[in-house]
Amino acid sequence: MNPDPRPHSPVGRALNRARPKQLLQAAGILPGDGEPLPTDPREVVQVLDDPLFADKVTEVASSIGQDPAAARVEAAANLREMSAIHTERTGAAFRKFLHWMGRAHDVYIDEDSVARLRALDSQHSLLFVFSHRSYLDGMLVPEVVGSRRITTPYLFGGANLNFFPAGQLASRSGIIFIRRNTGEIPIYRLALRSYISRLLANRANLAWSIEGGRTRTGKLRPPTYGILRYVADAVDQREDTDALIVPVSIVYDQLHEVAMMTKEARGGAKNPENLRWMYKFAREQKNRLGRAYVDFGEPISLRKRMGELEADEASAPYAIERLALETCHRINRATPVTATAVVSMAILGEDRALSLTQVEETVAPLAGYLQERGWRVAGGFNLTDRATLRRTLEELVTSGVLTAFDGGTETVWSIAPDRHLVAAFYRNTAIHALVDRAIGELALLAALESDGDDTAAVAEAEALRLRELLKFDFFFSGRHEFGSDIDAELAGLGSADRSRGTRDTDELRGHIAAARPHVAHLVLRPYLDAYHVVADRLAALDLPYDEKVFLDDCVQVGKQWMLQGRIANDESVSLELFKTALRLADHRGLLDSTSPEIEQRRKDFADEVAVTTARTETIAAFHRASRS
């Protein structure tokens, strides 16, 4: 039966007639009349029967002044709230529902990696840690894994999605609903930690989003550490237990959610998830949007990698953070570049409408660079194929991202009104493949300004500075591998090698100007503009720092700068980007007004960002000159 909830469909009429109890019984969530009530999942029973767990509950209760008996009741309720189980009957019903919810996309899967994971599944718990661009991600991962004869993972989902009746259906299909912001409820944290430990002891597979929530910009967000920390603790405490982190990339040609998410990035209110929300989301899925691509990165042995990090005195205090960043880097490495991303990048890089021939000319250097660096193209498409580019343009017109004008001698395409942020979202799904190139361009400009110093040495030092400046927005390889990558970029851009030392500045400028593609203004300018706004407001701050008041000020000044042309476009006027810039400022100790020489250090930060931003404008000028 097609689970269509429209009022005039068979299922819609059944929903109107049936009582909630009957619906849940039909799905196998509740027992039929006269049948026994469902019992606790075995992991919950095992945790509650464990004397060590009872002792820990008593210990935590004593530390917070809570009655131990009340704490044990609270812990048991927490465990039952978060518990999940895989049942054949409910799982089958849920899979039908998920197939219907995902009907806007055809799913392409990295089958070569699946075979390898199938072999590992027989020996280890697999931790499927995925990127998060859509509500569909959590639906895709368990279904893709389970349908490939790999043990279906338990999926961690936000408690905000646990609403009637979908939540009951989901929890009996392996979805563990967990609360956010549990810092003030230690009994809950203990219950979750113990539940995860028991799942791993039983060799269960797990899945969750490393970002904690959906990206609003298209690129990977900074990671969250909670579940990863609990999993690492469980492995550390059980000598017979190991788990493999499996980085999972999920990327789409297009998504219905993007316009809503970009609105939220500008500070718009997030709609609450409920039955009405689900109905609206499901209704939008009837419109086809191309393909979803699921790819698996190189697995990481959690026990081995944590051991290596903790053995390093410098890394040990930050072992979980380093592991999370490495996982994100591997997710990016597994993420293919879509034709949608490249076409969006090409058109965003221009201030005019483009014909198909002009799109081809703009995409060709990007495609050549990606091929040279070994980046895969989603679906195996040829980015230089005229038919592929035309189809992608037409798909973006159909979804309202682009407009097409065909009243003249040839059709031309441009960004539709109020859809710049949507196109930028799609572009950002691929910028991980171009960050090193962008840094190389800016590093060589710094060398050009060094007035005769060893250009290679100056460029490499500048690349490391940019790595530090951007480390909260992008995921880089280790310093040694990053150095090798940047050396390759500098060589491609015409830098002097170490044996030649300095190089004539006119010659070097000519090499940079002639290089193809130019990407720094496309890849880094939106983030640097946001950093520039934050740094400027910090330098002007004469009151105690208050985050909400400060961010409101950034939004207003950002809008002003956009109107004045001081920032490239409104993509940079984003709470998400401002908050990342604040993380950088906090890391540098710039939010503490009592810090020594704080005014001068804030001014230095603003100057640093301003100089770097100006260099992206130089790259943009090279790009404009190359097309004239």
XYZ file of C-alpha atoms in Angstrom:
628
model
C 0.000 0.000 0.000
C 1.303 3.441 -0.874
C 1.385 5.407 2.400
C -0.070 8.625 0.997
C -1.537 10.816 3.777
C -3.500 13.158 1.511
C -7.082 13.493 2.802
C -8.679 11.954 -0.302
C -6.296 9.026 -0.687
C -7.161 5.582 0.753
C -4.601 6.023 3.490
C -5.729 9.578 4.150
C -9.312 8.362 4.636
C -8.053 5.581 6.914
C -6.124 8.111 8.976
C -9.277 10.147 9.417
C -11.289 7.112 10.519
C -8.798 5.190 12.622
C -8.008 5.853 16.241
C -4.356 6.337 17.231
C -4.352 3.006 19.096
C -5.530 1.155 15.979
C -2.857 2.809 13.830
C -0.100 1.839 16.231
C -1.407 -1.722 16.472
C -1.469 -2.013 12.675
C 2.149 -0.913 12.481
C 3.180 -3.349 15.192
C 4.082 -0.598 17.647
C 1.427 -1.582 20.170
C 0.153 -5.123 20.736
C -3.278 -6.098 19.539
C -6.135 -6.398 22.015
C -5.436 -9.301 24.327
C -1.753 -9.523 23.357
C 0.990 -9.000 25.986
C 2.559 -5.562 26.361
C 6.012 -5.143 24.782
C 8.925 -5.668 27.139
C 12.052 -3.525 27.503
C 14.748 -4.087 24.859
C 17.492 -6.382 26.091
C 20.056 -3.593 26.386
C 17.773 -1.676 28.765
C 17.219 -4.816 30.835
C 20.967 -5.495 30.938
C 21.766 -1.926 32.059
C 19.068 -1.928 34.747
C 20.235 -5.323 36.041
C 23.867 -4.232 36.229
C 24.904 -3.582 39.896
C 27.660 -1.254 38.658
C 25.044 0.964 36.977
C 23.039 1.111 40.200
C 26.177 2.147 42.081
C 26.925 4.897 39.535
C 23.374 6.245 39.789
C 23.716 6.402 43.573
C 27.080 8.135 43.239
C 25.739 10.779 40.839
C 22.629 11.283 42.987
C 24.774 11.895 46.049
C 26.939 14.413 44.181
C 23.889 16.525 43.228
C 21.940 16.046 46.461
C 19.210 13.863 44.943
C 17.495 10.956 46.660
C 19.090 7.724 45.294
C 15.756 5.945 44.961
C 14.300 8.862 42.948
C 17.444 8.917 40.822
C 17.080 5.216 40.005
C 13.470 5.796 38.932
C 14.599 8.755 36.783
C 17.406 6.707 35.205
C 15.046 3.855 34.362
C 12.611 6.314 32.759
C 15.457 7.897 30.765
C 16.579 4.498 29.471
C 13.074 3.591 28.364
C 12.664 6.992 26.704
C 15.804 6.580 24.594
C 15.542 2.831 24.003
C 15.003 1.465 20.513
C 14.561 -1.916 18.948
C 14.605 -3.416 15.469
C 11.372 -5.304 14.782
C 10.687 -6.974 11.478
C 7.051 -5.938 11.184
C 7.503 -2.296 12.170
C 10.789 -2.066 10.270
C 9.112 -3.178 7.053
C 6.358 -0.595 7.513
C 8.907 2.102 8.304
C 11.030 1.266 5.242
C 7.992 1.705 3.002
C 7.375 5.049 4.624
C 11.014 6.094 4.129
C 11.007 5.048 0.468
C 7.973 7.226 -0.043
C 9.504 10.158 1.840
C 12.654 9.930 -0.314
C 10.880 9.601 -3.648
C 12.315 12.909 -4.928
C 15.723 11.260 -5.425
C 17.325 8.240 -7.012
C 20.008 6.906 -4.677
C 23.521 6.144 -5.972
C 25.666 4.068 -3.603
C 29.402 3.436 -3.387
C 29.068 -0.316 -3.920
C 32.820 -1.039 -3.868
C 33.099 0.211 -0.300
C 29.965 -1.681 0.710
C 31.662 -5.011 -0.012
C 34.573 -4.082 2.248
C 32.224 -2.954 5.023
C 30.303 -6.212 4.812
C 33.486 -8.104 5.685
C 34.270 -5.729 8.576
C 30.721 -5.997 9.913
C 31.310 -9.611 10.943
C 34.192 -8.593 13.231
C 33.476 -5.105 14.612
C 30.810 -2.648 15.604
C 30.585 -0.142 12.765
C 29.962 3.516 13.592
C 28.406 5.213 10.552
C 29.211 8.912 11.091
C 27.548 10.946 8.356
C 27.355 14.463 6.977
C 24.012 16.186 7.465
C 22.443 18.262 4.698
C 18.860 17.010 4.891
C 16.285 15.332 7.085
C 16.582 12.531 4.539
C 20.122 11.654 5.686
C 18.978 9.766 8.761
C 16.502 7.861 6.637
C 19.065 6.944 3.995
C 21.900 5.583 6.124
C 20.119 2.705 7.932
C 18.238 1.753 4.777
C 21.337 1.749 2.549
C 23.347 -0.216 5.102
C 20.631 -2.732 5.951
C 19.694 -3.379 2.335
C 23.345 -4.286 1.555
C 23.431 -7.204 4.028
C 25.227 -5.209 6.705
C 23.767 -5.205 10.205
C 21.274 -2.341 10.329
C 22.583 0.333 12.708
C 20.776 2.024 15.549
C 20.394 5.662 14.538
C 20.676 8.563 16.990
C 18.118 11.265 16.272
C 17.102 14.473 18.006
C 14.276 14.243 20.524
C 12.584 17.071 18.571
C 11.638 14.430 15.970
C 10.010 12.158 18.546
C 6.409 13.217 17.980
C 3.269 11.077 17.677
C 2.845 8.782 15.844
C 6.078 8.854 13.801
C 8.273 8.705 16.891
C 6.728 5.461 18.081
C 7.161 3.929 14.652
C 10.755 5.125 14.424
C 11.851 3.914 17.864
C 10.728 0.381 16.984
C 12.748 0.680 13.775
C 16.057 1.308 15.508
C 16.003 5.085 16.058
C 17.279 6.263 19.436
C 15.854 9.684 20.273
C 18.158 11.731 22.491
C 17.836 15.148 24.065
C 20.100 18.078 23.308
C 21.784 20.259 25.925
C 21.961 17.671 28.700
C 24.576 19.524 30.759
C 22.122 20.131 33.613
C 20.696 16.584 33.774
C 23.547 14.284 34.897
C 21.301 11.271 35.477
C 20.229 11.421 31.829
C 23.853 11.636 30.663
C 24.745 8.611 32.785
C 21.819 6.634 31.336
C 22.832 7.518 27.763
C 26.480 6.673 28.374
C 25.524 3.303 29.892
C 23.075 2.503 27.104
C 25.684 3.193 24.416
C 28.219 1.061 26.271
C 25.797 -1.842 26.403
C 24.955 -1.533 22.699
C 28.637 -1.753 21.811
C 29.178 -4.678 24.175
C 26.451 -6.456 22.189
C 28.321 -5.571 18.949
C 25.558 -3.318 17.630
C 26.231 -0.902 14.790
C 25.462 2.785 15.398
C 24.876 5.834 13.175
C 24.708 9.571 13.831
C 25.469 12.953 12.322
C 28.894 14.289 13.298
C 27.555 17.828 12.791
C 24.730 17.460 15.304
C 22.321 19.285 12.996
C 21.831 20.112 9.346
C 24.238 22.508 7.675
C 22.702 25.824 6.631
C 25.516 26.687 4.227
C 26.053 23.439 2.285
C 29.524 22.673 3.640
C 30.302 20.477 6.623
C 29.679 22.170 9.975
C 32.058 21.966 12.956
C 31.688 18.567 14.648
C 29.959 17.812 17.922
C 31.700 15.505 20.367
C 29.043 14.085 22.708
C 28.205 10.711 21.187
C 31.767 10.191 19.951
C 33.059 10.777 23.488
C 30.572 8.281 24.956
C 31.505 5.684 22.335
C 35.226 6.203 22.941
C 34.698 5.802 26.706
C 32.777 2.566 26.146
C 35.556 1.121 23.989
C 38.197 2.220 26.487
C 36.389 0.559 29.397
C 35.918 -2.798 27.656
C 39.143 -4.480 26.563
C 37.261 -6.931 24.339
C 35.453 -4.131 22.451
C 36.538 -2.107 19.443
C 34.586 -0.132 16.896
C 35.366 1.222 13.450
C 34.346 4.758 12.546
C 32.966 4.710 9.005
C 32.841 8.256 7.547
C 29.718 8.600 5.381
C 29.184 11.327 2.809
C 25.666 12.124 1.614
C 25.256 14.770 -1.056
C 22.333 15.641 -3.325
C 21.879 17.195 -6.724
C 19.236 19.443 -5.156
C 17.057 19.572 -2.030
C 13.630 21.018 -1.302
C 14.857 22.142 2.140
C 17.590 24.515 1.002
C 15.525 27.712 0.765
C 14.214 27.103 4.290
C 17.692 26.381 5.689
C 19.276 29.462 4.138
C 16.487 31.544 5.674
C 17.344 30.048 9.068
C 21.017 30.907 8.505
C 19.962 34.567 8.238
C 18.264 34.339 11.627
C 14.806 33.222 10.524
C 12.763 31.132 12.947
C 13.006 27.369 12.598
C 9.655 25.647 12.128
C 8.933 23.078 14.842
C 8.914 19.437 13.765
C 5.442 17.953 14.149
C 2.844 16.076 12.122
C 1.946 19.190 10.133
C 5.630 19.768 9.339
C 6.051 16.142 8.246
C 3.027 16.350 5.962
C 4.393 19.495 4.286
C 7.853 17.958 3.915
C 6.409 14.753 2.439
C 4.219 16.679 0.011
C 7.237 18.576 -1.366
C 9.002 15.278 -2.069
C 6.632 14.531 -4.925
C 8.701 16.874 -7.109
C 11.738 15.067 -8.521
C 15.148 16.578 -7.729
C 17.683 14.225 -9.280
C 20.066 12.005 -7.343
C 21.360 11.405 -3.824
C 24.909 10.023 -3.532
C 26.009 7.909 -0.560
C 29.761 7.276 -0.280
C 31.878 5.691 2.456
C 35.288 6.961 3.516
C 38.275 5.070 4.889
C 37.339 3.473 8.261
C 39.179 4.435 11.456
C 39.840 1.970 14.277
C 38.610 3.868 17.294
C 40.759 1.985 19.818
C 43.937 2.237 17.747
C 43.527 5.900 16.815
C 42.623 6.988 20.345
C 45.667 5.103 21.596
C 47.901 6.966 19.146
C 46.442 10.348 20.044
C 46.621 9.764 23.788
C 50.230 8.584 23.502
C 51.173 11.970 22.037
C 51.616 14.430 24.888
C 50.505 17.379 22.759
C 47.435 15.620 21.331
C 46.255 13.735 24.427
C 44.133 16.539 25.971
C 42.356 17.020 22.644
C 42.121 13.399 21.504
C 38.345 13.383 20.928
C 38.441 16.706 19.110
C 41.305 15.512 16.873
C 39.447 12.284 16.128
C 36.284 14.209 15.217
C 38.204 16.541 12.906
C 39.922 13.597 11.223
C 36.533 11.962 10.692
C 35.188 15.148 9.108
C 38.241 15.383 6.860
C 37.617 11.819 5.674
C 33.947 12.589 5.061
C 35.016 15.465 2.823
C 37.546 13.256 1.028
C 34.731 10.788 0.298
C 32.349 13.500 -0.939
C 32.159 13.661 -4.735
C 31.653 16.901 -6.633
C 28.207 17.224 -8.207
C 27.463 18.822 -11.551
C 24.994 21.073 -9.692
C 27.807 22.372 -7.465
C 30.146 23.137 -10.355
C 27.488 24.859 -12.464
C 26.369 26.920 -9.443
C 29.995 27.873 -8.806
C 30.479 28.930 -12.409
C 27.426 31.186 -12.492
C 28.032 32.630 -9.016
C 31.504 33.641 -10.177
C 30.030 35.986 -12.790
C 27.978 39.157 -12.482
C 26.044 38.497 -15.673
C 23.926 35.890 -17.396
C 25.846 33.163 -19.241
C 25.163 31.268 -22.422
C 25.792 27.535 -22.556
C 29.097 28.157 -24.334
C 30.148 30.602 -21.619
C 29.187 28.095 -18.921
C 31.344 25.511 -20.700
C 34.281 27.920 -20.823
C 33.928 28.716 -17.119
C 33.500 25.111 -16.011
C 36.356 23.694 -18.137
C 39.221 24.952 -15.884
C 37.397 23.721 -12.782
C 36.813 20.317 -14.350
C 40.447 20.099 -15.401
C 41.666 20.963 -11.914
C 39.354 18.409 -10.261
C 40.503 15.702 -12.638
C 44.165 16.572 -12.054
C 43.695 16.368 -8.281
C 41.754 13.102 -8.466
C 38.400 14.357 -7.145
C 35.507 12.150 -8.166
C 32.474 13.567 -9.932
C 29.153 12.301 -8.583
C 27.490 9.827 -10.914
C 30.620 9.658 -13.063
C 29.373 12.562 -15.180
C 31.694 14.392 -17.558
C 31.686 18.038 -16.480
C 32.921 19.160 -19.886
C 30.066 17.408 -21.703
C 27.697 19.976 -23.202
C 24.609 17.797 -22.674
C 25.460 17.292 -18.983
C 25.798 21.036 -18.437
C 22.575 21.824 -20.308
C 20.641 19.216 -18.306
C 22.010 20.613 -15.033
C 21.070 24.174 -16.027
C 17.561 23.078 -16.954
C 17.146 21.200 -13.654
C 18.154 24.340 -11.746
C 15.643 26.373 -13.748
C 12.894 23.855 -12.982
C 13.566 24.149 -9.245
C 13.652 27.955 -9.413
C 17.348 28.462 -8.599
C 18.162 29.835 -12.062
C 16.182 31.725 -14.653
C 16.567 31.278 -18.403
C 16.040 33.982 -21.017
C 15.550 32.682 -24.565
C 14.118 35.729 -26.327
C 17.355 36.649 -28.082
C 19.741 34.804 -30.342
C 20.668 32.222 -27.679
C 19.462 31.134 -24.253
C 21.257 32.650 -21.253
C 21.038 31.614 -17.604
C 21.411 33.636 -14.399
C 20.675 33.338 -10.668
C 16.966 33.813 -9.966
C 15.909 36.720 -7.714
C 16.423 35.909 -4.009
C 18.072 32.581 -4.844
C 21.724 33.535 -4.442
C 21.978 31.744 -1.086
C 20.414 28.598 -2.525
C 22.943 28.501 -5.364
C 25.703 29.164 -2.808
C 24.495 26.187 -0.748
C 24.970 23.894 -3.752
C 28.344 25.453 -4.567
C 29.465 24.901 -0.978
C 28.911 21.161 -1.218
C 32.061 21.121 -3.373
C 34.312 23.812 -1.913
C 36.204 21.245 0.190
C 37.814 20.187 -3.100
C 39.051 23.726 -3.809
C 40.166 25.088 -0.419
C 43.833 24.152 -0.896
C 43.815 25.807 -4.318
C 42.285 28.974 -2.851
C 44.871 29.060 -0.060
C 47.633 28.579 -2.620
C 46.422 31.609 -4.583
C 46.365 33.850 -1.506
C 49.709 32.513 -0.279
C 51.395 33.441 -3.562
C 49.922 36.931 -3.407
C 51.469 37.306 0.040
C 54.807 36.190 -1.420
C 54.367 38.728 -4.226
C 54.023 41.465 -1.588
C 57.122 40.309 0.323
C 59.438 42.383 -1.876
C 62.203 39.978 -2.853
C 62.142 37.457 -0.006
C 62.257 33.725 -0.707
C 58.865 33.404 -2.395
C 58.430 29.692 -1.686
C 59.203 30.109 2.011
C 56.924 33.143 2.369
C 54.090 31.385 0.514
C 54.343 28.252 2.647
C 54.354 30.313 5.864
C 51.307 32.227 4.635
C 49.516 28.980 3.813
C 50.025 27.806 7.395
C 48.697 31.129 8.700
C 45.585 30.755 6.552
C 45.158 27.188 7.796
C 45.057 28.551 11.357
C 42.717 31.387 10.399
C 40.234 29.074 8.674
C 40.482 25.955 10.841
C 37.034 26.416 12.393
C 35.333 26.518 8.991
C 37.306 23.939 7.009
C 38.814 20.535 7.727
C 42.458 20.187 6.824
C 44.790 17.203 6.677
C 47.660 16.934 9.173
C 50.344 19.592 8.964
C 52.813 17.397 7.054
C 50.250 16.244 4.490
C 48.874 19.781 4.232
C 52.382 21.053 3.481
C 52.741 18.546 0.660
C 49.336 19.486 -0.747
C 50.191 23.195 -0.677
C 53.555 22.546 -2.344
C 51.664 20.902 -5.207
C 49.289 23.871 -5.439
C 52.140 26.384 -5.416
C 53.968 24.482 -8.133
C 50.840 24.499 -10.275
C 50.412 28.220 -9.742
C 53.995 29.037 -10.770
C 55.751 29.436 -7.419
C 59.526 29.285 -7.222
C 60.870 26.025 -5.897
C 63.237 26.009 -2.934
C 66.351 25.843 -5.114
C 65.490 29.021 -7.036
C 64.735 31.202 -4.004
C 63.322 34.540 -5.157
C 61.560 35.215 -8.427
C 60.867 38.377 -10.361
C 57.596 39.843 -9.056
C 56.261 40.677 -12.517
C 56.926 37.112 -13.615
C 55.188 35.730 -10.538
C 52.195 38.046 -10.945
C 51.938 36.908 -14.552
C 51.872 33.263 -13.473
C 49.111 33.910 -10.916
C 47.055 35.964 -13.365
C 47.376 33.333 -16.101
C 46.592 30.349 -13.861
C 43.238 28.602 -14.249
C 40.936 28.346 -12.396
C 40.853 31.295 -9.984
C 38.825 30.229 -6.941
C 39.817 32.169 -3.787
C 37.093 34.793 -4.278
C 34.485 32.048 -4.716
C 35.630 29.673 -1.996
C 36.987 31.882 0.783
C 35.586 35.398 0.269
C 32.137 34.688 1.831
C 33.756 33.396 5.026
C 36.424 36.083 5.204
C 33.788 38.790 4.728
C 31.875 37.371 7.703
C 35.104 37.236 9.734
C 35.760 40.849 8.711
C 32.400 42.010 10.088
C 32.967 40.167 13.380
C 36.560 41.420 13.713
C 35.495 44.999 12.990
C 32.713 44.904 15.614
C 35.091 43.388 18.173
C 37.615 46.148 17.529
C 34.857 48.723 18.087
C 33.407 46.996 21.171
C 33.408 49.294 24.208
C 30.910 47.359 26.354
C 31.127 43.968 28.070
C 30.684 41.203 25.508
C 27.136 39.824 25.208
C 26.789 37.248 22.423
C 23.184 37.934 21.430
C 23.613 41.715 21.392
C 26.907 41.340 19.538
C 25.455 39.025 16.861
C 22.501 41.358 16.313
C 25.004 44.162 15.752
C 26.948 41.997 13.274
C 23.786 41.298 11.274
C 22.907 44.983 11.011
C 26.435 46.093 10.126
C 26.714 43.205 7.671
C 23.595 44.430 5.866
C 25.046 47.946 5.776
C 28.373 46.738 4.360
C 26.557 44.694 1.727
C 24.636 47.777 0.561
C 27.893 49.744 0.486
C 29.708 47.055 -1.488
C 32.214 46.443 1.330
C 31.330 42.742 1.299
C 30.761 40.769 -1.864
C 27.157 39.648 -1.255
C 24.554 38.836 1.380
C 25.821 35.259 1.720
C 28.207 36.556 4.383
C 25.411 38.080 6.498
C 24.807 34.785 8.233
C 24.504 33.885 11.905
C 26.111 30.555 11.122
C 29.211 32.246 9.683
C 29.319 34.882 12.418
C 29.200 32.210 15.125
C 32.122 30.362 13.569
C 34.097 33.603 13.439
C 33.314 34.062 17.133
C 34.709 30.594 17.857
C 37.943 31.693 16.222
C 37.950 34.941 18.215
C 37.286 33.046 21.436
C 40.098 30.611 20.615
C 42.415 33.607 20.308
C 41.237 35.068 23.609
C 39.573 38.072 21.992
C 36.227 37.856 23.812
C 37.653 38.426 27.290
C 37.618 42.182 27.828
C 40.023 41.858 30.777
C 42.724 40.147 28.719
C 46.025 42.104 28.470
C 46.266 44.501 25.521
C 42.855 43.319 24.327
C 42.115 46.460 22.302
C 45.335 46.196 20.301
C 44.941 42.445 19.726
C 41.386 42.933 18.475
C 42.614 45.645 16.114
C 45.411 43.367 14.877
C 42.840 40.633 14.212
C 40.676 43.037 12.211
C 43.712 44.173 10.190
C 44.744 40.568 9.505
C 41.306 39.673 8.164
C 41.062 42.886 6.133
C 44.401 42.221 4.381
C 43.413 38.630 3.603
C 40.013 39.711 2.287
C 41.659 42.303 0.037
C 43.778 39.572 -1.528
C 40.650 37.650 -2.507
C 39.511 40.762 -4.356
C 42.823 40.741 -6.257
C 42.141 37.149 -7.316
C 38.639 38.215 -8.384
C 40.229 40.963 -10.518
C 42.506 38.390 -12.168
C 39.417 36.295 -12.911
C 37.524 39.226 -14.411
C 40.519 40.140 -16.569
C 40.807 36.574 -17.846
C 37.273 36.551 -19.224
C 37.431 39.922 -20.985
